[in-house]
Tab-separated table of C-alpha atoms in Angstrom:
chain	number	residue	atom	x	y	z
A	1	THR	CA	0.089	0.150	-0.023
A	2	ARG	CA	2.747	2.510	1.031
A	3	ILE	CA	5.047	1.586	-1.824
A	4	GLY	CA	1.730	2.116	-4.247
A	5	GLU	CA	1.226	5.661	-2.773
A	6	PHE	CA	4.784	6.501	-3.736
A	7	PHE	CA	4.708	5.062	-7.230
A	8	ALA	CA	1.453	6.756	-7.744
A	9	SER	CA	2.569	10.362	-6.318
A	10	GLY	CA	6.413	10.064	-6.744
A	11	VAL	CA	6.483	11.361	-2.947
A	12	PRO	CA	7.538	9.306	-0.150
A	13	PRO	CA	4.512	8.952	2.027
A	14	ALA	CA	4.552	10.233	5.727
A	15	ARG	CA	5.557	7.790	8.415
A	16	MET	CA	2.474	6.600	10.260
A	17	GLY	CA	3.834	4.087	12.651
A	18	SER	CA	1.648	0.978	12.960
A	19	ALA	CA	-1.218	2.890	11.258
A	20	ASN	CA	-2.889	1.707	8.006
A	21	PRO	CA	-3.362	4.775	5.714
A	22	ASN	CA	-6.731	3.346	4.208
A	23	ILE	CA	-8.479	1.929	7.185
A	24	VAL	CA	-9.079	3.834	10.343
A	25	PRO	CA	-8.838	2.643	13.093
A	26	SER	CA	-6.420	-0.299	12.052
A	27	GLN	CA	-3.171	0.320	14.318
A	28	ALA	CA	-1.659	-0.330	17.660
A	29	PHE	CA	-3.157	1.357	20.879
A	30	GLY	CA	-1.388	1.662	24.250
A	31	THR	CA	-3.134	0.203	27.154
A	32	LEU	CA	-3.248	0.849	30.890
A	33	ASP	CA	-0.326	-1.625	31.740
A	34	GLY	CA	2.316	-0.265	29.126
A	35	SER	CA	1.438	-2.854	26.438
A	36	TYR	CA	0.101	-2.484	23.066
A	37	ILE	CA	-2.986	-3.944	21.310
A	38	LEU	CA	-3.637	-3.942	17.440
A	39	VAL	CA	-7.200	-2.938	16.474
A	40	SER	CA	-8.431	-3.011	12.933
A	41	VAL	CA	-11.883	-1.933	11.772
A	42	PRO	CA	-12.180	-3.221	8.144
A	43	GLY	CA	-15.614	-2.530	7.678
A	44	GLU	CA	-18.668	-0.342	8.948
A	45	ALA	CA	-20.138	-3.048	10.989
A	46	HIS	CA	-16.937	-3.354	12.797
A	47	TRP	CA	-16.937	0.116	13.587
A	48	GLN	CA	-20.268	-0.253	15.214
A	49	ARG	CA	-19.066	-3.015	17.068
A	50	LEU	CA	-15.903	-1.152	18.303
A	51	CYS	CA	-18.120	1.865	19.395
A	52	ARG	CA	-20.331	-0.378	21.453
A	53	ALA	CA	-17.348	-2.174	22.858
A	54	LEU	CA	-15.718	1.069	23.909
A	55	GLU	CA	-18.900	2.647	24.970
A	56	ILE	CA	-18.555	5.462	22.577
A	57	GLU	CA	-21.855	5.090	20.702
A	58	ASN	CA	-22.261	8.797	20.722
A	59	ILE	CA	-19.616	9.275	18.109
A	60	ARG	CA	-20.804	6.150	15.808
A	61	ASP	CA	-22.857	7.980	13.701
A	62	ASP	CA	-21.055	11.312	13.862
A	63	PRO	CA	-20.583	12.420	10.125
A	64	ARG	CA	-16.916	12.799	10.696
A	65	PHE	CA	-16.472	9.139	11.535
A	66	SER	CA	-19.442	7.268	10.218
A	67	THR	CA	-17.785	5.909	7.225
A	68	ASN	CA	-14.100	4.904	6.852
A	69	ALA	CA	-13.597	7.588	4.166
A	70	ALA	CA	-14.707	10.146	6.792
A	71	ARG	CA	-12.625	8.400	9.424
A	72	VAL	CA	-9.640	8.432	7.217
A	73	LYS	CA	-10.038	12.340	6.570
A	74	ASN	CA	-10.690	12.961	10.239
A	75	ARG	CA	-8.068	10.619	11.525
A	76	ALA	CA	-6.385	13.314	13.454
A	77	GLU	CA	-9.610	13.892	15.655
A	78	LEU	CA	-10.650	10.501	16.192
A	79	ILE	CA	-7.435	8.393	17.265
A	80	PRO	CA	-7.026	10.580	20.491
A	81	ILE	CA	-10.376	9.660	21.332
A	82	LEU	CA	-9.740	6.031	20.800
A	83	GLU	CA	-6.363	6.256	22.369
A	84	GLU	CA	-7.910	7.625	25.543
A	85	ARG	CA	-10.163	4.824	25.892
A	86	PHE	CA	-7.757	2.156	25.239
A	87	ARG	CA	-5.346	3.568	28.221
A	88	ASN	CA	-8.195	2.924	30.802
A	89	LYS	CA	-7.649	-0.835	30.791
A	90	PRO	CA	-4.900	-3.299	30.533
A	91	ARG	CA	-3.913	-5.623	27.468
A	92	ARG	CA	-5.502	-8.616	28.589
A	93	TRP	CA	-8.652	-7.049	29.316
A	94	TRP	CA	-9.019	-5.737	25.805
A	95	LEU	CA	-8.020	-8.790	24.441
A	96	ILE	CA	-10.948	-10.684	25.974
A	97	HIS	CA	-13.384	-7.811	25.845
A	98	LEU	CA	-12.951	-7.056	21.961
A	99	PRO	CA	-13.497	-10.250	20.493
A	100	ARG	CA	-16.605	-10.764	22.580
A	101	HIS	CA	-17.881	-7.653	20.588
A	102	GLY	CA	-16.510	-8.972	17.213
A	103	VAL	CA	-13.576	-6.536	17.027
A	104	PRO	CA	-10.639	-7.942	15.147
A	105	CYS	CA	-7.538	-7.586	17.722
A	106	SER	CA	-4.334	-8.867	18.901
A	107	TYR	CA	-1.413	-7.780	20.861
A	108	VAL	CA	1.957	-6.561	20.360
A	109	ALA	CA	4.494	-9.289	21.690
A	110	CYS	CA	7.181	-8.103	23.919
A	111	PHE	CA	10.208	-10.214	24.789
A	112	GLU	CA	8.477	-11.914	27.778
A	113	ASP	CA	5.316	-13.000	25.502
A	114	VAL	CA	7.881	-14.295	22.945
A	115	VAL	CA	9.871	-16.589	25.515
A	116	ARG	CA	6.576	-18.036	27.019
A	117	ASP	CA	4.667	-18.602	23.783
A	118	LEU	CA	3.229	-22.024	23.676
A	119	HIS	CA	4.685	-22.519	19.987
A	120	ILE	CA	8.178	-21.252	20.712
A	121	VAL	CA	8.197	-23.738	24.154
A	122	GLN	CA	6.844	-26.606	22.357
A	123	SER	CA	9.084	-26.506	19.212
A	124	GLN	CA	12.065	-25.866	21.225
A	125	THR	CA	13.205	-22.807	19.623
A	126	LEU	CA	14.903	-21.461	22.440
A	127	VAL	CA	17.439	-23.943	24.142
A	128	GLU	CA	19.963	-23.659	26.925
A	129	ARG	CA	23.606	-24.433	26.257
A	130	GLU	CA	26.629	-24.735	28.502
A	131	THR	CA	29.579	-22.297	27.743
A	132	PRO	CA	32.859	-21.608	29.722
A	133	TRP	CA	30.866	-18.844	31.366
A	134	GLY	CA	27.807	-20.616	32.405
A	135	ARG	CA	24.340	-21.431	31.003
A	136	VAL	CA	22.988	-19.405	28.223
A	137	VAL	CA	19.577	-19.413	26.239
A	138	MET	CA	20.211	-19.639	22.283
A	139	VAL	CA	18.016	-19.682	19.467
A	140	GLU	CA	17.772	-22.932	17.558
A	141	ALA	CA	16.317	-23.034	13.876
A	142	PRO	CA	12.668	-22.248	14.128
A	143	TRP	CA	11.750	-25.084	11.726
A	144	LYS	CA	11.666	-28.899	12.373
A	145	PHE	CA	11.683	-31.385	9.269
A	146	SER	CA	11.390	-35.088	9.852
A	147	ARG	CA	14.142	-36.111	7.172
A	148	THR	CA	16.341	-33.001	7.103
A	149	PRO	CA	16.633	-31.687	10.753
A	150	ALA	CA	18.445	-28.624	11.131
A	151	VAL	CA	22.120	-28.541	12.895
A	152	SER	CA	21.832	-27.703	16.323
A	153	VAL	CA	23.348	-24.532	17.714
A	154	GLU	CA	26.599	-25.043	19.399
A	155	ALA	CA	27.555	-22.776	22.464
A	156	THR	CA	30.574	-20.905	22.214
A	157	HIS	CA	33.922	-22.172	23.683
A	158	PHE	CA	36.962	-20.730	25.296
A	159	PRO	CA	38.772	-18.197	23.231
A	160	ASP	CA	41.730	-19.657	21.365
A	161	ALA	CA	40.330	-23.086	21.824
A	162	ASP	CA	40.726	-23.845	17.990
A	163	ARG	CA	44.266	-22.059	17.766
A	164	GLU	CA	46.298	-25.153	16.787
A	165	GLU	CA	43.474	-26.486	14.325
A	166	ILE	CA	43.543	-23.183	12.866
A	167	LEU	CA	47.056	-22.827	12.479
A	168	GLY	CA	47.526	-26.222	10.988
A	169	LEU	CA	45.055	-25.342	8.289
A	170	VAL	CA	46.991	-21.952	7.579
A	171	ARG	CA	50.443	-24.182	7.252
A	172	GLN	CA	48.737	-26.296	4.640
A	173	ILE	CA	48.004	-23.312	2.280
A	174	GLU	CA	50.990	-23.162	-0.321
A	175	PRO	CA	52.233	-19.472	-0.574
A	176	VAL	CA	51.043	-17.725	-3.829
A	177	GLU	CA	53.991	-15.616	-5.329
A	178	SER	CA	52.674	-12.091	-6.019
A	179	SER	CA	54.299	-9.826	-8.628
A	180	PRO	CA	56.042	-6.683	-7.128
A	181	VAL	CA	53.588	-3.630	-6.790
A	182	GLU	CA	54.673	-0.698	-9.075
A	183	LYS	CA	55.053	2.627	-7.553
A	184	PRO	CA	52.543	5.023	-9.096
A	185	SER	CA	54.336	7.918	-11.158
A	186	ALA	CA	52.415	10.333	-8.991
A	187	LEU	CA	50.333	10.271	-5.634
A	188	PRO	CA	46.241	10.589	-6.431
A	189	LEU	CA	46.237	14.341	-5.055
A	190	GLU	CA	49.804	15.400	-5.719
A	191	GLY	CA	49.948	19.062	-6.508
A	192	ILE	CA	46.562	19.733	-5.303
A	193	LYS	CA	46.294	22.578	-2.808
A	194	VAL	CA	43.497	23.482	-0.496
């Protein structure tokens, strides 16, 4: 969508964060607990449901907001109203409440969410490995194939642990004779005064 705007106008579109330029609202909103939820209203029926869920039926039929085209035009007026509502409750509350009203939503995952995600845990994407400095958590390949398993991540080892092996490989390399480098007739900036 944004690249289409650029090709149509030749002007780079203004940055909008997570907001969709063609659907309002369709973006992330901050919540009471400092988290973010993603809310999208792809149609007018969704707009009515969102207004009911947020208890803002008084603006549902307001000509500035009653259609998506009007909401896009009046985004600057509408978004602060919605932001104020979403800041009143924590993320988890909204993730239960909005779907009950038929409003599409999700959450923006923070690191704590990612490491505790059921899929991440069950697929063993995060693994513990022993290192010379203690146990560390590392990221394994996120895919698992039955006939072509990924190579497991190895923990780092002591510095210089491979020294002899590496030096042995280097000693096996035959030296390559190089031709003598000719001296340039003049240095690149010779004679230029600043």
